[in-house]
mmCIF file of C-alpha atoms in Angstrom:
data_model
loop_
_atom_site.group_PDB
_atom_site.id
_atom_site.type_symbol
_atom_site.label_atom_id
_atom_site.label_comp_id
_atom_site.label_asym_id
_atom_site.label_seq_id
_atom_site.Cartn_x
_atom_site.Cartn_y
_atom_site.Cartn_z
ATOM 1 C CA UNK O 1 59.592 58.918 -110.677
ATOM 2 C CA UNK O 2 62.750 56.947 -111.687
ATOM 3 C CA UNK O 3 65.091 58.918 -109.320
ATOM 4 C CA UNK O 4 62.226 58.870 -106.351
ATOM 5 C CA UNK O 5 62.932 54.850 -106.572
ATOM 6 C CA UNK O 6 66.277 55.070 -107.105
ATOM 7 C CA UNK O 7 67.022 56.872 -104.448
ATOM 8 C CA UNK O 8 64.434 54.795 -101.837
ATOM 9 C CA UNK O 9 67.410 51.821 -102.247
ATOM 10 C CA UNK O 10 70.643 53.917 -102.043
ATOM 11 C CA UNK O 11 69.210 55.669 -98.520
ATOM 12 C CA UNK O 12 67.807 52.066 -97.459
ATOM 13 C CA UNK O 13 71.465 50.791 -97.972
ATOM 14 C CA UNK O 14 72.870 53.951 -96.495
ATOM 15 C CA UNK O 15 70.821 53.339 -93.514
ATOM 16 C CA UNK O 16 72.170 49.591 -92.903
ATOM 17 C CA UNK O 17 75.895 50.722 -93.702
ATOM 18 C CA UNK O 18 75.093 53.672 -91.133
ATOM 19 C CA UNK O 19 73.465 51.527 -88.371
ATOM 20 C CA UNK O 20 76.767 48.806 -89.044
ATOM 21 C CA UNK O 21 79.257 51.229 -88.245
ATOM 22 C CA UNK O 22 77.839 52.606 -85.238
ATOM 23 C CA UNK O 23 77.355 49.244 -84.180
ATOM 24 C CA UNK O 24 80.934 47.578 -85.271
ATOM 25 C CA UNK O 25 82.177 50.919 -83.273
ATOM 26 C CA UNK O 26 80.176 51.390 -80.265
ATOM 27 C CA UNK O 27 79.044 47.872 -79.531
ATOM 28 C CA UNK O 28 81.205 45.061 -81.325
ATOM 29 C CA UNK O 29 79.989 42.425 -78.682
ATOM 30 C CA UNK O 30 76.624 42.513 -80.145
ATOM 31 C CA UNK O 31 77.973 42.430 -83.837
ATOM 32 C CA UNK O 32 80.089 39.374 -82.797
ATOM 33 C CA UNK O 33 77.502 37.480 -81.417
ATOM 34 C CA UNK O 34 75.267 38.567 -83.996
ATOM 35 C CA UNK O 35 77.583 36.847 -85.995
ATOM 36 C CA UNK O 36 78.205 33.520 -84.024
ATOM 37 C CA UNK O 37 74.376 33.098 -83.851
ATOM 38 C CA UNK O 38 73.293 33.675 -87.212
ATOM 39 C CA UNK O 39 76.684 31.831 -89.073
ATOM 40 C CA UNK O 40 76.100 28.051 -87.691
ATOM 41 C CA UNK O 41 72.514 28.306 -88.728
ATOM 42 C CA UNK O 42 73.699 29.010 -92.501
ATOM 43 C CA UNK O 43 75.947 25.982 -92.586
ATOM 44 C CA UNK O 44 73.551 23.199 -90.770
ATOM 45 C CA UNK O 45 74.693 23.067 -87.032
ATOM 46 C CA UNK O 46 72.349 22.809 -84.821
ATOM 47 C CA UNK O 47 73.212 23.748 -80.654
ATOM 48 C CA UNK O 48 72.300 20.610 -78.828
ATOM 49 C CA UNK O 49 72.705 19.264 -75.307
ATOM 50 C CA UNK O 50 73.528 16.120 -73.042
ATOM 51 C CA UNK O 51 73.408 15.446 -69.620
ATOM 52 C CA UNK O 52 75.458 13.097 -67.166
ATOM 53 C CA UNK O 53 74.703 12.921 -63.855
ATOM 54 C CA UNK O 54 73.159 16.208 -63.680
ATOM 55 C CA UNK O 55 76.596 17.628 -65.859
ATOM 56 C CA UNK O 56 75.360 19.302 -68.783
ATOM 57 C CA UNK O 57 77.595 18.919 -71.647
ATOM 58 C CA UNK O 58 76.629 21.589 -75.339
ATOM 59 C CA UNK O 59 77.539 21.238 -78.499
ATOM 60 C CA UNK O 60 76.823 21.899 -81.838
ATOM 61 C CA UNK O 61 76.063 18.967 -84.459
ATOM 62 C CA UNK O 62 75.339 18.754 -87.962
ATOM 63 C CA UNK O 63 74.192 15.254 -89.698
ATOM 64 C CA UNK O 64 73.713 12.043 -88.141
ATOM 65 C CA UNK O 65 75.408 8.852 -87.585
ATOM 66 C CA UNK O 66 75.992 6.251 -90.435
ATOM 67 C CA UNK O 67 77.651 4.264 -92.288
ATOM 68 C CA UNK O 68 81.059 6.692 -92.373
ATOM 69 C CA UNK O 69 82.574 7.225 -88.985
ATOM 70 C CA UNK O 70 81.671 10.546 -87.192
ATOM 71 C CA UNK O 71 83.948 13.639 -85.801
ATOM 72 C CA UNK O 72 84.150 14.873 -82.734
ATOM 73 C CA UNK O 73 86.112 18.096 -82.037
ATOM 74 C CA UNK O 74 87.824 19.309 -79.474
ATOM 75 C CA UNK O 75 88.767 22.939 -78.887
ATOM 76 C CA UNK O 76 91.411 25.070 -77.042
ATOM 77 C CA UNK O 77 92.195 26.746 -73.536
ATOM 78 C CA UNK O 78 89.652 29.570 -73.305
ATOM 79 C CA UNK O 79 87.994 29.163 -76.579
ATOM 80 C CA UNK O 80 84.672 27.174 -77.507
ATOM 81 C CA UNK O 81 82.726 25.574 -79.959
ATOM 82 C CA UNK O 82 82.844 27.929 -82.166
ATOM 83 C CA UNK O 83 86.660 27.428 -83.038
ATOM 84 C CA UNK O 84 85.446 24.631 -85.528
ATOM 85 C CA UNK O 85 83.103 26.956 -87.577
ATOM 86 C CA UNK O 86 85.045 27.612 -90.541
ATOM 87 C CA UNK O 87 86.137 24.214 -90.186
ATOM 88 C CA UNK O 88 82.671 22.770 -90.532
ATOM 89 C CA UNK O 89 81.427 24.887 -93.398
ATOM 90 C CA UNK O 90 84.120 23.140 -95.551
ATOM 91 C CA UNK O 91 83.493 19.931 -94.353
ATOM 92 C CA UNK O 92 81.174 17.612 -96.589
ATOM 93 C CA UNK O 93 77.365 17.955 -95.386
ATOM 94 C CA UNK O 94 76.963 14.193 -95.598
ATOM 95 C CA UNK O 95 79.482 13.761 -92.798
ATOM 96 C CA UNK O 96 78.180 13.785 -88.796
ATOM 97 C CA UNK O 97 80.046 16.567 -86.917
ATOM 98 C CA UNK O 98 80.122 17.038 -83.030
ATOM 99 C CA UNK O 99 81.769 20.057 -81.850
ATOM 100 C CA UNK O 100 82.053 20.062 -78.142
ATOM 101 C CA UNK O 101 82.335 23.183 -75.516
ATOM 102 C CA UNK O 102 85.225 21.462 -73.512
ATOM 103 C CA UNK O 103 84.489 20.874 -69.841
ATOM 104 C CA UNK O 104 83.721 24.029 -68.232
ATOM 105 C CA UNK O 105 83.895 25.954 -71.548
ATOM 106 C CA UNK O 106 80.782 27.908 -73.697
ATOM 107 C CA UNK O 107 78.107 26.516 -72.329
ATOM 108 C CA UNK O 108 79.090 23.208 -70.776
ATOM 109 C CA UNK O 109 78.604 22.955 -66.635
ATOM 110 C CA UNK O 110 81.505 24.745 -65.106
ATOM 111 C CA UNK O 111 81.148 23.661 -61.305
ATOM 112 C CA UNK O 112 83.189 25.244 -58.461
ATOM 113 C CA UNK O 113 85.960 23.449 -57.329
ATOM 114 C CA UNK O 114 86.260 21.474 -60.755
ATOM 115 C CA UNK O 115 89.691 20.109 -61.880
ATOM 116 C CA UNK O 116 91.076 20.451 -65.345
ATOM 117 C CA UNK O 117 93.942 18.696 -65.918
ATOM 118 C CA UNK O 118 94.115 16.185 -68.586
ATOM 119 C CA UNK O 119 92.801 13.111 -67.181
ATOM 120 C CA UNK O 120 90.012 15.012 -65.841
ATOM 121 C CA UNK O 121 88.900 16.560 -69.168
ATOM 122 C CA UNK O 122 89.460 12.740 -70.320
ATOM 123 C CA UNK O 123 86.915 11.468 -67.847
ATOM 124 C CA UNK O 124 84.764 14.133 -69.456
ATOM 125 C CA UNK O 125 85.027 13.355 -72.659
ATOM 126 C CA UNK O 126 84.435 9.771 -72.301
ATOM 127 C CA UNK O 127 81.224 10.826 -69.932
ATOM 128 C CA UNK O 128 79.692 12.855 -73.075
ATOM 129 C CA UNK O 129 80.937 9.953 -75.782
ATOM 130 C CA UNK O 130 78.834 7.577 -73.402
ATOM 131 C CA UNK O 131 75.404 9.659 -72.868
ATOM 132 C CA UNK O 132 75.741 10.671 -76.456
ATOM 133 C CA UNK O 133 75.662 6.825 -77.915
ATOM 134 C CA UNK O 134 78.928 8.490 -80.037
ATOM 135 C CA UNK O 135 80.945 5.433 -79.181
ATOM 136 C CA UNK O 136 78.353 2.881 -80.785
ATOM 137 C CA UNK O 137 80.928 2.776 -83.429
ATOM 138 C CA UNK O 138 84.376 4.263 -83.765
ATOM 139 C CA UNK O 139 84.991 8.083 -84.522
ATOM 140 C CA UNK O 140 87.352 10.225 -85.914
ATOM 141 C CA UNK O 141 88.854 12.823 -83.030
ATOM 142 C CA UNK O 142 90.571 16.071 -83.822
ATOM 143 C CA UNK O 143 91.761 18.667 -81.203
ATOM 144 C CA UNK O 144 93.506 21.787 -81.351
ATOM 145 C CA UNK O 145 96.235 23.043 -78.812
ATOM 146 C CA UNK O 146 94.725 21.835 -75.116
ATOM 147 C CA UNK O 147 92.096 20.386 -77.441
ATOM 148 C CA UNK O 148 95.064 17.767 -78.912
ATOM 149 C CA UNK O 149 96.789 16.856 -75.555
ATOM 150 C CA UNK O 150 92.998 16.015 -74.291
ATOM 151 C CA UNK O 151 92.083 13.811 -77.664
ATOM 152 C CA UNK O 152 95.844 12.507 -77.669
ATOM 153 C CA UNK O 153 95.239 10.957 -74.193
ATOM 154 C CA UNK O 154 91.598 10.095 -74.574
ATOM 155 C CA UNK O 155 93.018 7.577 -78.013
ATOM 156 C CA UNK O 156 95.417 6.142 -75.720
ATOM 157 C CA UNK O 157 93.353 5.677 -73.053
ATOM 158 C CA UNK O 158 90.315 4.288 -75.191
ATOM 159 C CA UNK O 159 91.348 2.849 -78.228
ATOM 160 C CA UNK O 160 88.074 0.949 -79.017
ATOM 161 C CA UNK O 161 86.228 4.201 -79.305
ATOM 162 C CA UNK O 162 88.339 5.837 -81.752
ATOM 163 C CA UNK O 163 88.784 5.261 -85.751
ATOM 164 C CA UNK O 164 91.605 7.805 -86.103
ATOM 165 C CA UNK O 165 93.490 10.819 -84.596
ATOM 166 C CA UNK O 166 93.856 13.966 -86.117
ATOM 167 C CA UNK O 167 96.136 16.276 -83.541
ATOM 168 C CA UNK O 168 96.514 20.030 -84.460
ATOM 169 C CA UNK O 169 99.622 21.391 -82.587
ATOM 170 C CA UNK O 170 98.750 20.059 -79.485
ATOM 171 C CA UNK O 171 100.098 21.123 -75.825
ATOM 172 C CA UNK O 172 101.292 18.535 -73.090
ATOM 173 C CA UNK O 173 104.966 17.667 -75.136
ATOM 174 C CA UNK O 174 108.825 18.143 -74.140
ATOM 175 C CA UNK O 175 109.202 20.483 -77.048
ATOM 176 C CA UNK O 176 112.730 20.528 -78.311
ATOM 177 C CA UNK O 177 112.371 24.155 -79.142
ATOM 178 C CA UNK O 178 110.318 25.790 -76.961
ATOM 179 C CA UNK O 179 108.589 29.290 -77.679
ATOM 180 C CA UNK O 180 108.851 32.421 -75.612
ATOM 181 C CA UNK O 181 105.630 31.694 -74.448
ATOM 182 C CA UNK O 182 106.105 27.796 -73.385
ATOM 183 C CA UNK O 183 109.051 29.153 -71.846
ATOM 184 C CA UNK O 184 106.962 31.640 -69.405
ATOM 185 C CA UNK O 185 104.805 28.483 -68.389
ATOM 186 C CA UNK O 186 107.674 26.652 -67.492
ATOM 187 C CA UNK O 187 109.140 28.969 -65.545
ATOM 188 C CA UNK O 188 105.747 29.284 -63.991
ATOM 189 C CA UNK O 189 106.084 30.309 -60.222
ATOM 190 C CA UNK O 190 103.730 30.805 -57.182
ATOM 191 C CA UNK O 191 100.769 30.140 -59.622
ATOM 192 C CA UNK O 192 101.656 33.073 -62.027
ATOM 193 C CA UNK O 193 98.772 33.110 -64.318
ATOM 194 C CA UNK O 194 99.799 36.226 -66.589
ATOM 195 C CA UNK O 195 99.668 34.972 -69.719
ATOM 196 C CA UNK O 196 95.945 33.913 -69.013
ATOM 197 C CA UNK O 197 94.878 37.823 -70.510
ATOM 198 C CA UNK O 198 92.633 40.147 -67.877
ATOM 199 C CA UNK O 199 91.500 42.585 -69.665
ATOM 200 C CA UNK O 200 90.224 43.786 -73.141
ATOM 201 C CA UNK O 201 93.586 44.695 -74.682
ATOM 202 C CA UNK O 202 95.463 41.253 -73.562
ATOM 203 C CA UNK O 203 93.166 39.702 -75.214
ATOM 204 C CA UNK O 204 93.507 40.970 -78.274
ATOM 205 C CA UNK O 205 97.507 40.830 -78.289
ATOM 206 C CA UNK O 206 97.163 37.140 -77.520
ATOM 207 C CA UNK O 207 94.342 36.237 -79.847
ATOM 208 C CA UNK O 208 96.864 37.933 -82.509
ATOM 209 C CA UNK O 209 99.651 36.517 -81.137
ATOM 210 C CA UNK O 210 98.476 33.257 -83.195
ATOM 211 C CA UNK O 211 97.679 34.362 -86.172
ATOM 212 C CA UNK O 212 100.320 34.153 -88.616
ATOM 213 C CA UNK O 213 98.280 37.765 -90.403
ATOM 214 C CA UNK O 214 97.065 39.192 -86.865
ATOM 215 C CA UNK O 215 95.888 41.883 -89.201
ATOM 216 C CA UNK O 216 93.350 39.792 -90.699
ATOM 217 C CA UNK O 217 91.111 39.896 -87.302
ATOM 218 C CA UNK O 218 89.901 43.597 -86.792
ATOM 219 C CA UNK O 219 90.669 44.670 -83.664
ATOM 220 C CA UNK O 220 86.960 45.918 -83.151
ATOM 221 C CA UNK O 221 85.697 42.464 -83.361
ATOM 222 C CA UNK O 222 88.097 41.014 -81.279
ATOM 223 C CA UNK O 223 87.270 43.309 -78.588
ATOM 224 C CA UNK O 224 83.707 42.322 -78.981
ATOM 225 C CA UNK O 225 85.031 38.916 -78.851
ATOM 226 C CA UNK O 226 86.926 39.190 -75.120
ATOM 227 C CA UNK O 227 84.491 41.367 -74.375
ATOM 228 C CA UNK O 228 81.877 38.161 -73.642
ATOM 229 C CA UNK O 229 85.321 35.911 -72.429
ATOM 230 C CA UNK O 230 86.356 38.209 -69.657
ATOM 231 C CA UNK O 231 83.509 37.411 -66.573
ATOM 232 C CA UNK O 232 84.766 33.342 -66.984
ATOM 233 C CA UNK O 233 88.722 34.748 -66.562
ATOM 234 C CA UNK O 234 88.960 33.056 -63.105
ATOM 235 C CA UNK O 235 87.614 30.071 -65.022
ATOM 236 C CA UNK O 236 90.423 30.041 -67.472
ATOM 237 C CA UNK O 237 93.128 31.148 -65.002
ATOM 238 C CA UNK O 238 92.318 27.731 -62.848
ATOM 239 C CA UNK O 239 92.132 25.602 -66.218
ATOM 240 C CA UNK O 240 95.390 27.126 -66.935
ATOM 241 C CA UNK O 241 96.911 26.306 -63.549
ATOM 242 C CA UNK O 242 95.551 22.920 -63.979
ATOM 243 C CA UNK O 243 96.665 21.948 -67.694
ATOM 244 C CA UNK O 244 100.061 23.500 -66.914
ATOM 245 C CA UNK O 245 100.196 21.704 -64.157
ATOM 246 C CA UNK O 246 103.257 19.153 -63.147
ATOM 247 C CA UNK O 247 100.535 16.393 -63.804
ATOM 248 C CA UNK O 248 99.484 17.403 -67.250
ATOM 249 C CA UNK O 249 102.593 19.473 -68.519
ATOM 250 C CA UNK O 250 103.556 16.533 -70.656
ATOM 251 C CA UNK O 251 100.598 14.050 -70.227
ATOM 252 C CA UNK O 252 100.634 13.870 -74.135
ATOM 253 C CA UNK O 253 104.186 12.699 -74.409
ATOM 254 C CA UNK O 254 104.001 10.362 -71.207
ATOM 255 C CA UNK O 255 100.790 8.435 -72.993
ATOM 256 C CA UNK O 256 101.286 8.909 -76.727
ATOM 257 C CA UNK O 257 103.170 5.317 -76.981
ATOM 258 C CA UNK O 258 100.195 3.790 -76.117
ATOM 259 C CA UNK O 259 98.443 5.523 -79.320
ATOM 260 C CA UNK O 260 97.559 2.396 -81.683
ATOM 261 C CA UNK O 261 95.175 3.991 -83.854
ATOM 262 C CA UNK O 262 95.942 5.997 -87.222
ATOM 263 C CA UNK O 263 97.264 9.250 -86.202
ATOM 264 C CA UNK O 264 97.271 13.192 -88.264
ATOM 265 C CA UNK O 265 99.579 15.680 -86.637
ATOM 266 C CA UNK O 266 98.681 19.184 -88.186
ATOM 267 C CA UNK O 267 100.802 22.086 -87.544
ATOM 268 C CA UNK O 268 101.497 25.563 -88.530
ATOM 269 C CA UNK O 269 105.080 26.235 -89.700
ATOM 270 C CA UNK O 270 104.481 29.742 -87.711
ATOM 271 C CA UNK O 271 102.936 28.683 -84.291
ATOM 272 C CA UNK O 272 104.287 31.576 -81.794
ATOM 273 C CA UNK O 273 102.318 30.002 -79.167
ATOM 274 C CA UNK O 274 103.651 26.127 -79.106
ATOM 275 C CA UNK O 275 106.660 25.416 -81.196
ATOM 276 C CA UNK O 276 106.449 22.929 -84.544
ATOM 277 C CA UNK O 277 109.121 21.413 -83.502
ATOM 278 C CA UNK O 278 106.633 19.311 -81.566
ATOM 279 C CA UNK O 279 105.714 17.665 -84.821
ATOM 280 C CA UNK O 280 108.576 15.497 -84.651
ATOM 281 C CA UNK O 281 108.118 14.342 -80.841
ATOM 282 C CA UNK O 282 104.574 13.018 -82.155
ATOM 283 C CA UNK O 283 106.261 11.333 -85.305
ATOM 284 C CA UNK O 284 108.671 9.161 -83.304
ATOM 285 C CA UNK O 285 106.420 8.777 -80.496
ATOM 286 C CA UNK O 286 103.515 7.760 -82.657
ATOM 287 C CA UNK O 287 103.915 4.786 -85.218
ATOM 288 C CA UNK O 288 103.102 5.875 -88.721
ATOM 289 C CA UNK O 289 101.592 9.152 -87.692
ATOM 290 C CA UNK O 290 101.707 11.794 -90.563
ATOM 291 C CA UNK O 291 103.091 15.049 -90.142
ATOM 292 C CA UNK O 292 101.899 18.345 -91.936
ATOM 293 C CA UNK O 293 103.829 21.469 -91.518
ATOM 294 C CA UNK O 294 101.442 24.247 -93.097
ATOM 295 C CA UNK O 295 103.310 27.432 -94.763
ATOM 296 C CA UNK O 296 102.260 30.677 -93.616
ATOM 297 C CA UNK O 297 100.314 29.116 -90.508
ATOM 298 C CA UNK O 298 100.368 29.955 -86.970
ATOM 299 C CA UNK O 299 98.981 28.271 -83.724
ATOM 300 C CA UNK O 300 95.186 28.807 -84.927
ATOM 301 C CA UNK O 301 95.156 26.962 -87.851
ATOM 302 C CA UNK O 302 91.049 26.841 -88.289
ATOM 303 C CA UNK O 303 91.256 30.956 -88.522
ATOM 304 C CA UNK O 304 94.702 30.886 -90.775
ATOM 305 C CA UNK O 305 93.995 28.193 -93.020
ATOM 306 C CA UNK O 306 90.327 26.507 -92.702
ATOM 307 C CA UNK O 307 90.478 25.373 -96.069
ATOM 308 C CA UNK O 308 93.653 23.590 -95.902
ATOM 309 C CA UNK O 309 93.066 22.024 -92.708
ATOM 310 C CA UNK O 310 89.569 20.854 -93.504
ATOM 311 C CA UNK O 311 90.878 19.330 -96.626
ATOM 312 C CA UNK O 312 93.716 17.268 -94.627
ATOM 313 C CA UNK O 313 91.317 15.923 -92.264
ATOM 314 C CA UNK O 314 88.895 14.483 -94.509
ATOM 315 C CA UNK O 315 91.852 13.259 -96.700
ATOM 316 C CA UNK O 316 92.744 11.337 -93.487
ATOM 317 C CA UNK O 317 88.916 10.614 -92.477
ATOM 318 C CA UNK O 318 88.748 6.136 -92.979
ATOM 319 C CA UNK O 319 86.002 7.017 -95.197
ATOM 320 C CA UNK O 320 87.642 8.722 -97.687
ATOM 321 C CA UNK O 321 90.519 6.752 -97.471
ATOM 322 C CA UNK O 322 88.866 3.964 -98.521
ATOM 323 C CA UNK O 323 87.339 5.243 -101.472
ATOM 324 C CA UNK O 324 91.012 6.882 -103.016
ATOM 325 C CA UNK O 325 92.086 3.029 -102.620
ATOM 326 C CA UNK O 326 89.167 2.118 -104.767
ATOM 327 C CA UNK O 327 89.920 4.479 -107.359
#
């Protein structure tokens, strides 16, 4: 009797490790969004949406507005809300947390004919922070590669909305140092959009390319992972033309001395995507902003180090500040 129900377990386990690896081999698109579905529900977000002018902006939130300011998040070129996850589940729970799908990104509107430089992501931004009611009271922005040249702009531009600037190695600077790849967009002619990847494989190499342990991402997953990205390529090819473009190359730099409020730059000592040495353009472009070079980080800093990063931004959050000068 013992060994009939100790075996019933082992072959129910069996089963599910069975039914996993066919899965994570045959069909790693459904694993991943398995994943990307069932993860924000375990640490509190919630997928809402918001509507301008028949726009419709998603996002995920967790918490509500109060007392301490909120954070809105910004993501990267071809990426969504999702970047933030690890982020988030870090963060403390009594903190309100937008994370935004960028214009044209996840799930917000992408229209036909839609431009994406900076200025029109700003206009975007400030569209969502006014149907939202997120700009009742000052909030804390953070952005990540295009993400940061967006949020960078948006602070100069509307400095009565925003508390305080966190900027993770953001794009749109005159890098002294500039990376193989920053070098390719520069040199950038008769609309080559190579480097935006079109197919599977690409992908992959690129995804990896900013990771300062590509190994650490399975290659399975991130094949289910472009897998779903590939049918919006000619999406990201024309955001890529359009952020790249003479207008927004260096719209950060061009705007960031009109940045007045308390300003985070974040960067991996490792970025192979966007060099650190922008870290120091931001510092003497920016009054008082502090720097953080992160060991053993590349250019996606909420997949190398989500700890780290989480722990910086709420050490910079007004909130917190406040209370360490009260201790």
């Amino acid at each position: 009797m013992d060994s009939i129900l100790l075996k019933t377990p082992l072959t129910f386990i069996g089963f599910l490790l069975i039914t996993f690896l066919i899965i994570y081999f045959l069909w790693p698109a459904a694993l991943v969004r398995f994943g990307l579905w069932a993860f924000p529900k375990i640490i509190g977000l919630q997928v809402r949406y918001a509507e301008h002018n028949g726009y419709r902006f998603c996002y995920y939130s967790r918490g509500k507005p109060g007392f301490q300011p909120s954070i809105l998040m910004l993501h990267g070129l071809g990426l969504d809300k999702d970047t933030w996850l690890l982020n988030v589940y870090f963060l403390p729970k009594n903190i309100h947390v937008v994370c935004l799908d960028m214009p044209g990104h996840g799930e917000t509107t992408c229209l036909p004919g839609e431009n994406y430089t900076t200025f029109d992501q700003v206009k975007r931004i400030h569209q969502f922070v006014e149907c939202t009611g997120l700009n009742r009271k000052p909030f804390h922005l953070v952005g990540i590669s295009m993400g940061g040249m967006v949020a960078g702009v948006y602070a100069a531009h509307h400095p009565s909305e925003v508390c305080c600037l966190s900027l993770m190695c953001p794009t749109g600077l005159n890098y002294p140092k500039d990376t193989d790849i920053m070098k390719r967009v520069k040199n950038r002619k008769n609309h080559d959009v190579s480097l935006v990847p079109s197919n599977i494989q690409e992908g992959v190499e690129m995804f990896r390319l900013g990771l300062y342990y590509p190994r650490m991402a399975p290659k399975q997953l991130l094949k289910g992972l472009f897998e779903d990205w590939l049918p919006d390529n000619n999406f990201y090819k024309k955001c890529y033309l359009d952020i790249f473009s003479d207008e927004s190359l260096y719209s950060l730099q061009d705007n960031m001395s009109k940045i007045r409020v308390p300003t985070q730059v974040i960067w991996g000592k490792d970025d192979r995507l966007v060099d650190v040495s922008g870290a120091e353009v931001l510092a003497k472009g920016i009054p008082h902003a502090q720097v953080h070079l992160l060991e053993k980080c590349g250019h996606y800093l909420p997949a190398d180090s989500p700890k780290e990063t989480s722990q910086l931004l709420m050490d910079f959050h007004p909130s917190y500040m406040k209370n360490k000068k009260t201790e």
